[in-house]
Coordinates of C-alpha atoms in Angstrom, one line a residue:
Chain A
Q1 CA -1.8 -13.6 10.5
Q2 CA -3.8 -10.6 9.3
Q3 CA -2.4 -7.6 11.3
V4 CA -5.2 -5.3 10.1
K5 CA -8.8 -6.4 9.5
Q6 CA -11.0 -4.3 7.3
S7 CA -14.8 -4.3 6.7
P8 CA -17.0 -4.2 4.8
Q9 CA -15.5 -5.8 1.6
S10 CA -17.8 -3.8 -0.5
L11 CA -20.1 -0.8 0.0
I12 CA -22.8 0.8 -2.1
V13 CA -23.9 4.3 -1.1
Q14 CA -26.3 6.8 -2.6
K15 CA -24.8 10.2 -3.7
G16 CA -24.9 12.5 -0.7
G17 CA -24.8 9.8 1.8
I18 CA -22.2 8.8 4.4
S19 CA -19.7 6.0 3.6
I20 CA -18.2 4.3 6.7
I21 CA -15.3 1.8 6.5
N22 CA -13.9 0.1 9.6
C23 CA -10.6 -1.3 10.5
A24 CA -9.2 -3.1 13.6
Y25 CA -5.6 -3.9 14.5
E26 CA -3.9 -6.1 17.1
N27 CA -0.4 -4.6 17.6
T28 CA -0.6 -1.9 20.2
A29 CA 2.8 -0.6 19.0
F30 CA 1.3 0.7 15.8
D31 CA 1.5 4.5 15.9
Y32 CA 0.5 5.6 12.4
F33 CA -2.8 4.8 10.6
P34 CA -3.2 6.0 7.0
W35 CA -6.0 5.5 4.6
Y36 CA -5.3 5.0 1.0
Q37 CA -7.6 5.5 -2.0
Q38 CA -7.0 3.4 -5.1
F39 CA -8.6 3.8 -8.5
P40 CA -8.4 1.0 -11.1
G41 CA -5.0 0.8 -12.8
K42 CA -3.4 3.3 -10.3
G43 CA -1.3 3.0 -7.3
P44 CA -2.7 3.7 -3.8
A45 CA -2.8 7.4 -3.0
L46 CA -2.7 8.7 0.6
L47 CA -6.0 10.2 1.6
I48 CA -5.7 11.0 5.3
A49 CA -3.7 9.7 8.2
I50 CA -3.9 9.8 12.0
R51 CA -1.7 9.1 15.0
P52 CA -3.0 7.7 18.2
D53 CA -2.6 10.9 20.2
V54 CA -5.9 12.2 18.7
S55 CA -9.3 10.6 18.5
E56 CA -10.4 12.3 15.3
K57 CA -9.0 14.0 12.2
K58 CA -11.0 15.7 9.5
E59 CA -9.9 16.9 6.1
G60 CA -12.7 18.2 3.9
R61 CA -15.3 15.5 3.5
F62 CA -13.0 12.8 5.0
T63 CA -12.8 12.0 8.7
I64 CA -10.8 9.4 10.6
S65 CA -12.2 8.3 14.0
F66 CA -9.7 6.5 16.2
N67 CA -10.5 4.4 19.3
K68 CA -7.2 3.4 20.9
S69 CA -8.8 1.3 23.7
A70 CA -10.8 -0.7 21.2
K71 CA -7.9 -0.8 18.7
Q72 CA -10.2 0.3 16.0
F73 CA -10.3 3.2 13.5
S74 CA -12.7 4.1 10.8
L75 CA -13.0 6.3 7.7
H76 CA -16.1 8.4 7.2
I77 CA -16.8 10.0 3.8
M78 CA -19.4 12.7 4.1
D79 CA -21.6 13.8 1.2
S80 CA -20.3 10.9 -0.9
Q81 CA -19.9 11.6 -4.6
P82 CA -19.7 9.3 -7.6
G83 CA -16.0 10.4 -8.0
D84 CA -15.3 8.8 -4.6
S85 CA -16.0 5.3 -6.1
A86 CA -12.7 3.5 -5.6
T87 CA -11.1 0.9 -3.4
Y88 CA -10.1 2.1 0.1
F89 CA -7.3 0.6 2.1
C90 CA -6.6 1.2 5.8
A91 CA -3.0 0.5 7.0
A92 CA -1.0 0.6 10.2
S93 CA 2.6 0.9 10.9
Q94 CA 5.2 1.2 13.7
T95 CA 7.2 4.2 12.6
N96 CA 10.2 3.6 14.9
T97 CA 10.9 0.2 13.4
G98 CA 11.0 1.1 9.7
N99 CA 7.4 2.0 9.0
Q100 CA 6.4 -1.3 7.3
F101 CA 2.8 -0.9 6.4
Y102 CA 0.3 -3.6 7.1
F103 CA -2.7 -3.1 4.8
G104 CA -6.3 -4.2 5.3
T105 CA -7.9 -6.2 2.5
G106 CA -9.6 -3.2 1.0
T107 CA -13.2 -1.9 0.6
S108 CA -14.7 -1.4 -2.8
L109 CA -16.9 1.7 -2.6
T110 CA -19.5 2.5 -5.2
V111 CA -21.4 5.7 -5.0
I112 CA -24.7 5.7 -7.0
P113 CA -25.7 9.0 -8.6
Chain B
E1 CA 7.0 17.4 -8.1
A2 CA 7.2 14.2 -10.2
G3 CA 5.7 11.1 -8.6
V4 CA 7.1 7.6 -8.4
A5 CA 7.8 6.1 -11.8
Q6 CA 7.5 2.5 -12.7
S7 CA 8.1 0.4 -15.8
P8 CA 6.8 -1.5 -17.5
R9 CA 3.2 -1.0 -16.7
Y10 CA 2.2 -4.5 -17.9
K11 CA 4.1 -7.7 -18.5
I12 CA 2.9 -11.2 -19.5
I13 CA 5.4 -14.1 -19.2
E14 CA 5.2 -17.8 -19.1
K15 CA 6.0 -19.7 -15.9
R16 CA 9.7 -20.4 -15.3
Q17 CA 10.7 -17.3 -17.3
S18 CA 12.4 -14.3 -15.7
V19 CA 11.2 -10.7 -15.4
A20 CA 12.5 -7.4 -14.0
F21 CA 10.7 -4.3 -12.9
W22 CA 12.1 -0.8 -12.6
C23 CA 11.3 2.0 -10.1
N24 CA 12.4 5.6 -9.9
P25 CA 11.4 7.1 -6.6
I26 CA 10.5 10.8 -5.9
S27 CA 13.7 12.8 -6.0
G28 CA 15.4 13.0 -2.7
H29 CA 13.4 10.2 -1.1
A30 CA 15.7 8.0 1.0
T31 CA 13.4 5.1 1.6
L32 CA 12.1 2.8 -1.1
Y33 CA 9.6 0.0 -0.8
W34 CA 8.5 -2.8 -3.1
Y35 CA 5.0 -4.3 -2.5
Q36 CA 3.1 -7.2 -4.0
Q37 CA -0.6 -6.7 -4.5
I38 CA -2.6 -9.8 -5.4
L39 CA -6.0 -9.2 -6.9
G40 CA -8.6 -8.4 -4.2
Q41 CA -6.0 -8.0 -1.5
G42 CA -4.1 -5.1 0.1
P43 CA -0.4 -4.6 -0.7
K44 CA 2.1 -6.7 1.1
L45 CA 5.7 -5.5 1.7
L46 CA 8.4 -7.4 -0.1
I47 CA 11.5 -5.4 0.6
Q48 CA 12.5 -2.0 2.0
F49 CA 15.6 0.0 1.3
Q50 CA 17.1 2.9 3.2
N51 CA 19.3 4.7 0.6
N52 CA 21.1 1.7 -1.0
G53 CA 20.9 -0.6 1.9
V54 CA 18.3 -3.3 2.6
V55 CA 16.4 -2.6 5.8
D56 CA 13.8 -5.4 5.7
D57 CA 13.5 -8.3 3.3
S58 CA 11.9 -10.7 5.6
Q59 CA 8.9 -11.3 3.3
L60 CA 10.9 -11.5 0.1
P61 CA 10.9 -15.1 -1.4
K62 CA 14.7 -15.1 -1.8
D63 CA 14.8 -18.3 -3.7
R64 CA 13.3 -16.5 -6.7
F65 CA 13.0 -12.8 -6.0
S66 CA 15.9 -10.3 -5.8
A67 CA 16.1 -6.6 -5.6
E68 CA 18.7 -3.9 -5.6
R69 CA 18.9 -0.2 -5.3
L70 CA 22.0 1.2 -7.0
K71 CA 23.4 4.5 -5.8
G72 CA 20.4 4.9 -3.5
V73 CA 18.1 6.1 -6.3
D74 CA 16.5 3.7 -8.8
S75 CA 15.6 0.2 -7.9
T76 CA 15.0 -3.1 -9.8
L77 CA 13.0 -6.1 -8.6
K78 CA 13.6 -9.4 -10.4
I79 CA 11.8 -12.7 -10.4
Q80 CA 13.6 -15.8 -11.6
P81 CA 12.0 -18.2 -12.3
A82 CA 8.4 -16.9 -12.2
K83 CA 5.5 -19.1 -10.9
L84 CA 1.8 -18.8 -11.6
E85 CA 1.2 -17.4 -8.1
D86 CA 3.5 -14.5 -8.8
S87 CA 0.7 -12.9 -10.9
A88 CA 0.0 -9.6 -9.1
V89 CA 0.6 -5.9 -9.3
Y90 CA 4.1 -4.9 -8.1
L91 CA 4.0 -1.5 -6.5
C92 CA 7.0 0.7 -5.7
A93 CA 6.7 3.4 -3.0
S94 CA 9.1 5.9 -1.6
S95 CA 9.2 8.2 1.5
L96 CA 11.4 11.2 2.2
F97 CA 12.8 9.7 5.4
W98 CA 12.5 6.6 7.6
G99 CA 9.0 6.5 9.0
G100 CA 7.7 9.2 6.6
E101 CA 4.6 9.2 4.4
Q102 CA 4.8 6.7 1.6
Y103 CA 4.0 7.7 -2.0
F104 CA 3.1 4.9 -4.5
G105 CA 3.8 4.5 -8.1
P106 CA 1.2 3.2 -10.6
G107 CA 2.5 -0.4 -10.4
T108 CA 3.4 -3.1 -12.8
R109 CA 0.8 -5.7 -13.5
L110 CA 2.4 -9.1 -14.0
T111 CA 0.6 -12.0 -15.5
V112 CA 2.3 -15.4 -15.4
T113 CA 0.7 -18.0 -17.8

């Protein structure tokens, strides 16, 4: 059973455009929602994370929007740059039971110059 | 601060052979995780340690996979005997405390022929 569903599988965006990646979860006990960025040959690196007590979190060009009632959250990359080309994974966990991460299937982002 | 170290970075073995991976977490991090990432998918947790004790190994195929974390620092993951479907990247991650942010190593890419 896929605990976290992620879409789209791949995304092509022009430089300067907005990249949007969506995730949905089922377990209402999840209380931590990180986004990871992964370059080829590298391990995932934490990009930004949110907890359900806020609806939005912004760090630089990266914003997480969180909709608790819909059990959905999304990553917005503003002013997308070619260096943002990578695979992005959303994840969810329940921190009071060991913080096991359930990852989405990933989105391959390509930013065209 | 040094990151999570893993070795080897690449390994090619034949099916039914055995293989071992090594992980050195970030200094002081109490929690250590091993993930399996199959090509095109998100990482899947195999086992989680808190100091040198196993917290969660519910998704570890115990008939062929084993892991240990000696003295609560380094960890090794072993596969014996390997199957074709074990071809994947094996990621190690650590966090400072239970429920804390996870930091990933570069992974070991295993190819079973």
